[in-house]
Amino acid sequence: MLGMAAPLSANAIFDRALLRRRFLRAARSGFEDFLLQAVIDGVCERLTLVMRPFPTAADIGTPSPELARRLAGEGRVVTRMAPIAAALGGCGLRLVGDEEALPFQEASFDLAVSALNLQSVNDLPGALIQIRRALKADGLFLGCLLGGRTLHELRSALAVAETEVSGGTSPRVAPFADVRDMGGLLQRAGFALPVADSETTIVRYRDLFALMADLRAMGATNALVARRRLLARRALFHRAAEIYAERFSDADGRIRATFDLVFISGWAPHESQQKPLRPGSAQMRLADALGGAKPPETQ
């Protein structure tokens, strides 16, 4: 079964076909997975805190088979979907599909996971709705995507350098969702008990060019629809490297690159889940529940 890529709309942020080509290039030349491995560890660690078996699971677009392998190693039946066939190693049922048009029937899985993939969909609320529909009642979604502070140093250095060299700026680093928005997006998609939290990972590099080499090896170079099509002048990147070193380097001269990892979770609704009380129906003051004293009476 093949998932069809969603057509490029007038409001698209990412060129999804270009993203797949970039990922294919990275997969063939040796995918750089140090960040992905850290995220997979985080997803699995969070899953161990949930005392449920989850017999069937779907891995939605994680760029390597490692997460699916670890889920299957705990006795689950795993279906792994990836954007290109070259990424489909590992175990379980494997299929090519697109996160914007999931090839799953409703209520198919007890668990859905996704690591470092959903930040590049054009319609994140729509993708979350499809994931929720693919879950059985009381099924869990657990994922991680890049958050708003990711590569803010690179974004700043490139913007300043391009203003100096070319007299203007063009989009070069993708916009990312803020952790403060993710709980609302999960709720909007119909998930119950939504949770979003973030972790910051700082990676140090020799210079901007070493960072850009790693991004290329992750398949994470610029695929914005609004990107400038003309080749950038070499002077732009040399100036950006200077600005980066001036503003974001440590005492030993190595530069810092921030990766903001936003972990999200939510449940497909079920009647057994906790429900919020109706407004005005509480039997206890919040201060009393938290052990606080009554406020002093006014004179």
PDB file of N, CA and C in Angstrom, residues 1 54-60 76-79 93 95 102-112 129-140 268:
ATOM      1  N   MET A   1       0.846  -1.190   0.000  1.00  0.00           N
ATOM      2  CA  MET A   1       0.000   0.000   0.000  1.00  0.00           C
ATOM      3  C   MET A   1       0.881   1.238   0.000  1.00  0.00           C
ATOM      4  N   PHE A  54       0.020  -1.586  24.794  1.00  0.00           N
ATOM      5  CA  PHE A  54      -0.029  -1.078  23.416  1.00  0.00           C
ATOM      6  C   PHE A  54       0.396  -2.158  22.415  1.00  0.00           C
ATOM      7  N   PRO A  55      -0.452  -3.148  22.165  1.00  0.00           N
ATOM      8  CA  PRO A  55      -0.071  -4.277  21.292  1.00  0.00           C
ATOM      9  C   PRO A  55       0.265  -3.881  19.864  1.00  0.00           C
ATOM     10  N   THR A  56      -0.429  -2.873  19.305  1.00  0.00           N
ATOM     11  CA  THR A  56      -0.169  -2.463  17.925  1.00  0.00           C
ATOM     12  C   THR A  56       0.313  -1.018  17.907  1.00  0.00           C
ATOM     13  N   ALA A  57       1.321  -0.739  17.075  1.00  0.00           N
ATOM     14  CA  ALA A  57       1.912   0.592  17.050  1.00  0.00           C
ATOM     15  C   ALA A  57       2.222   1.012  15.624  1.00  0.00           C
ATOM     16  N   ALA A  58       2.173   2.328  15.391  1.00  0.00           N
ATOM     17  CA  ALA A  58       2.560   2.897  14.100  1.00  0.00           C
ATOM     18  C   ALA A  58       3.669   3.909  14.327  1.00  0.00           C
ATOM     19  N   ASP A  59       4.730   3.783  13.546  1.00  0.00           N
ATOM     20  CA  ASP A  59       5.804   4.778  13.547  1.00  0.00           C
ATOM     21  C   ASP A  59       5.602   5.642  12.305  1.00  0.00           C
ATOM     22  N   ILE A  60       5.292   6.920  12.535  1.00  0.00           N
ATOM     23  CA  ILE A  60       4.896   7.805  11.451  1.00  0.00           C
ATOM     24  C   ILE A  60       6.060   8.706  11.059  1.00  0.00           C
ATOM     25  N   ARG A  76       5.549  -5.663  20.409  1.00  0.00           N
ATOM     26  CA  ARG A  76       4.454  -5.011  19.693  1.00  0.00           C
ATOM     27  C   ARG A  76       4.492  -5.361  18.199  1.00  0.00           C
ATOM     28  N   VAL A  77       3.324  -5.321  17.589  1.00  0.00           N
ATOM     29  CA  VAL A  77       3.224  -5.405  16.136  1.00  0.00           C
ATOM     30  C   VAL A  77       3.340  -3.983  15.605  1.00  0.00           C
ATOM     31  N   VAL A  78       4.386  -3.695  14.839  1.00  0.00           N
ATOM     32  CA  VAL A  78       4.701  -2.327  14.444  1.00  0.00           C
ATOM     33  C   VAL A  78       4.540  -2.159  12.938  1.00  0.00           C
ATOM     34  N   THR A  79       3.865  -1.085  12.562  1.00  0.00           N
ATOM     35  CA  THR A  79       3.792  -0.656  11.167  1.00  0.00           C
ATOM     36  C   THR A  79       4.605   0.615  11.035  1.00  0.00           C
ATOM     37  N   LEU A  93       5.735  -4.263   9.512  1.00  0.00           N
ATOM     38  CA  LEU A  93       5.150  -3.917   8.232  1.00  0.00           C
ATOM     39  C   LEU A  93       5.670  -2.557   7.801  1.00  0.00           C
ATOM     40  N   LEU A  95       5.749   0.579   4.819  1.00  0.00           N
ATOM     41  CA  LEU A  95       5.066   1.155   3.669  1.00  0.00           C
ATOM     42  C   LEU A  95       5.534   2.581   3.445  1.00  0.00           C
ATOM     43  N   LEU A 102      -2.179  10.256   5.486  1.00  0.00           N
ATOM     44  CA  LEU A 102      -1.796   8.983   6.088  1.00  0.00           C
ATOM     45  C   LEU A 102      -2.572   7.816   5.477  1.00  0.00           C
ATOM     46  N   PRO A 103      -1.887   6.732   5.144  1.00  0.00           N
ATOM     47  CA  PRO A 103      -2.531   5.584   4.498  1.00  0.00           C
ATOM     48  C   PRO A 103      -3.065   4.568   5.507  1.00  0.00           C
ATOM     49  N   PHE A 104      -3.693   5.038   6.580  1.00  0.00           N
ATOM     50  CA  PHE A 104      -4.184   4.164   7.641  1.00  0.00           C
ATOM     51  C   PHE A 104      -5.697   4.276   7.761  1.00  0.00           C
ATOM     52  N   GLN A 105      -6.348   3.155   8.053  1.00  0.00           N
ATOM     53  CA  GLN A 105      -7.770   3.177   8.365  1.00  0.00           C
ATOM     54  C   GLN A 105      -7.973   3.717   9.771  1.00  0.00           C
ATOM     55  N   GLU A 106      -9.177   4.181  10.042  1.00  0.00           N
ATOM     56  CA  GLU A 106      -9.480   4.699  11.372  1.00  0.00           C
ATOM     57  C   GLU A 106      -9.403   3.569  12.403  1.00  0.00           C
ATOM     58  N   ALA A 107      -9.002   3.961  13.617  1.00  0.00           N
ATOM     59  CA  ALA A 107      -8.951   3.041  14.764  1.00  0.00           C
ATOM     60  C   ALA A 107      -8.106   1.806  14.477  1.00  0.00           C
ATOM     61  N   SER A 108      -6.913   2.013  13.913  1.00  0.00           N
ATOM     62  CA  SER A 108      -6.044   0.892  13.539  1.00  0.00           C
ATOM     63  C   SER A 108      -5.015   0.531  14.604  1.00  0.00           C
ATOM     64  N   PHE A 109      -4.620   1.481  15.467  1.00  0.00           N
ATOM     65  CA  PHE A 109      -3.466   1.277  16.335  1.00  0.00           C
ATOM     66  C   PHE A 109      -3.766   1.672  17.783  1.00  0.00           C
ATOM     67  N   ASP A 110      -3.040   1.008  18.682  1.00  0.00           N
ATOM     68  CA  ASP A 110      -3.101   1.378  20.099  1.00  0.00           C
ATOM     69  C   ASP A 110      -2.119   2.496  20.422  1.00  0.00           C
ATOM     70  N   LEU A 111      -1.083   2.624  19.604  1.00  0.00           N
ATOM     71  CA  LEU A 111      -0.014   3.588  19.861  1.00  0.00           C
ATOM     72  C   LEU A 111       0.476   4.153  18.538  1.00  0.00           C
ATOM     73  N   ALA A 112       0.735   5.453  18.505  1.00  0.00           N
ATOM     74  CA  ALA A 112       1.384   6.083  17.348  1.00  0.00           C
ATOM     75  C   ALA A 112       2.543   6.921  17.854  1.00  0.00           C
ATOM     76  N   ILE A 129      -4.780  15.499  13.352  1.00  0.00           N
ATOM     77  CA  ILE A 129      -6.137  14.949  13.270  1.00  0.00           C
ATOM     78  C   ILE A 129      -6.092  13.556  12.658  1.00  0.00           C
ATOM     79  N   GLN A 130      -5.311  13.379  11.598  1.00  0.00           N
ATOM     80  CA  GLN A 130      -5.216  12.066  10.958  1.00  0.00           C
ATOM     81  C   GLN A 130      -4.593  11.036  11.900  1.00  0.00           C
ATOM     82  N   ILE A 131      -3.593  11.435  12.672  1.00  0.00           N
ATOM     83  CA  ILE A 131      -2.986  10.523  13.634  1.00  0.00           C
ATOM     84  C   ILE A 131      -3.997  10.118  14.687  1.00  0.00           C
ATOM     85  N   ARG A 132      -4.763  11.096  15.187  1.00  0.00           N
ATOM     86  CA  ARG A 132      -5.776  10.774  16.199  1.00  0.00           C
ATOM     87  C   ARG A 132      -6.817   9.805  15.653  1.00  0.00           C
ATOM     88  N   ARG A 133      -7.213  10.003  14.400  1.00  0.00           N
ATOM     89  CA  ARG A 133      -8.206   9.104  13.798  1.00  0.00           C
ATOM     90  C   ARG A 133      -7.659   7.695  13.602  1.00  0.00           C
ATOM     91  N   ALA A 134      -6.349   7.578  13.393  1.00  0.00           N
ATOM     92  CA  ALA A 134      -5.741   6.255  13.200  1.00  0.00           C
ATOM     93  C   ALA A 134      -5.631   5.470  14.504  1.00  0.00           C
ATOM     94  N   LEU A 135      -5.830   6.143  15.633  1.00  0.00           N
ATOM     95  CA  LEU A 135      -5.731   5.475  16.934  1.00  0.00           C
ATOM     96  C   LEU A 135      -7.064   4.881  17.355  1.00  0.00           C
ATOM     97  N   LYS A 136      -6.991   3.765  18.032  1.00  0.00           N
ATOM     98  CA  LYS A 136      -8.175   3.213  18.683  1.00  0.00           C
ATOM     99  C   LYS A 136      -8.553   4.106  19.865  1.00  0.00           C
ATOM    100  N   ALA A 137      -9.781   3.983  20.330  1.00  0.00           N
ATOM    101  CA  ALA A 137     -10.206   4.735  21.509  1.00  0.00           C
ATOM    102  C   ALA A 137      -9.256   4.440  22.669  1.00  0.00           C
ATOM    103  N   ASP A 138      -8.816   5.492  23.351  1.00  0.00           N
ATOM    104  CA  ASP A 138      -7.863   5.405  24.452  1.00  0.00           C
ATOM    105  C   ASP A 138      -6.461   5.016  23.981  1.00  0.00           C
ATOM    106  N   GLY A 139      -6.187   5.206  22.694  1.00  0.00           N
ATOM    107  CA  GLY A 139      -4.842   4.999  22.174  1.00  0.00           C
ATOM    108  C   GLY A 139      -3.990   6.236  22.415  1.00  0.00           C
ATOM    109  N   LEU A 140      -2.679   6.054  22.427  1.00  0.00           N
ATOM    110  CA  LEU A 140      -1.741   7.121  22.779  1.00  0.00           C
ATOM    111  C   LEU A 140      -0.915   7.556  21.575  1.00  0.00           C
ATOM    112  N   ALA A 268      -6.388   9.391  22.264  1.00  0.00           N
ATOM    113  CA  ALA A 268      -7.664   9.345  21.554  1.00  0.00           C
ATOM    114  C   ALA A 268      -8.766   9.261  22.603  1.00  0.00           C
TER     115      ALA A 268
END
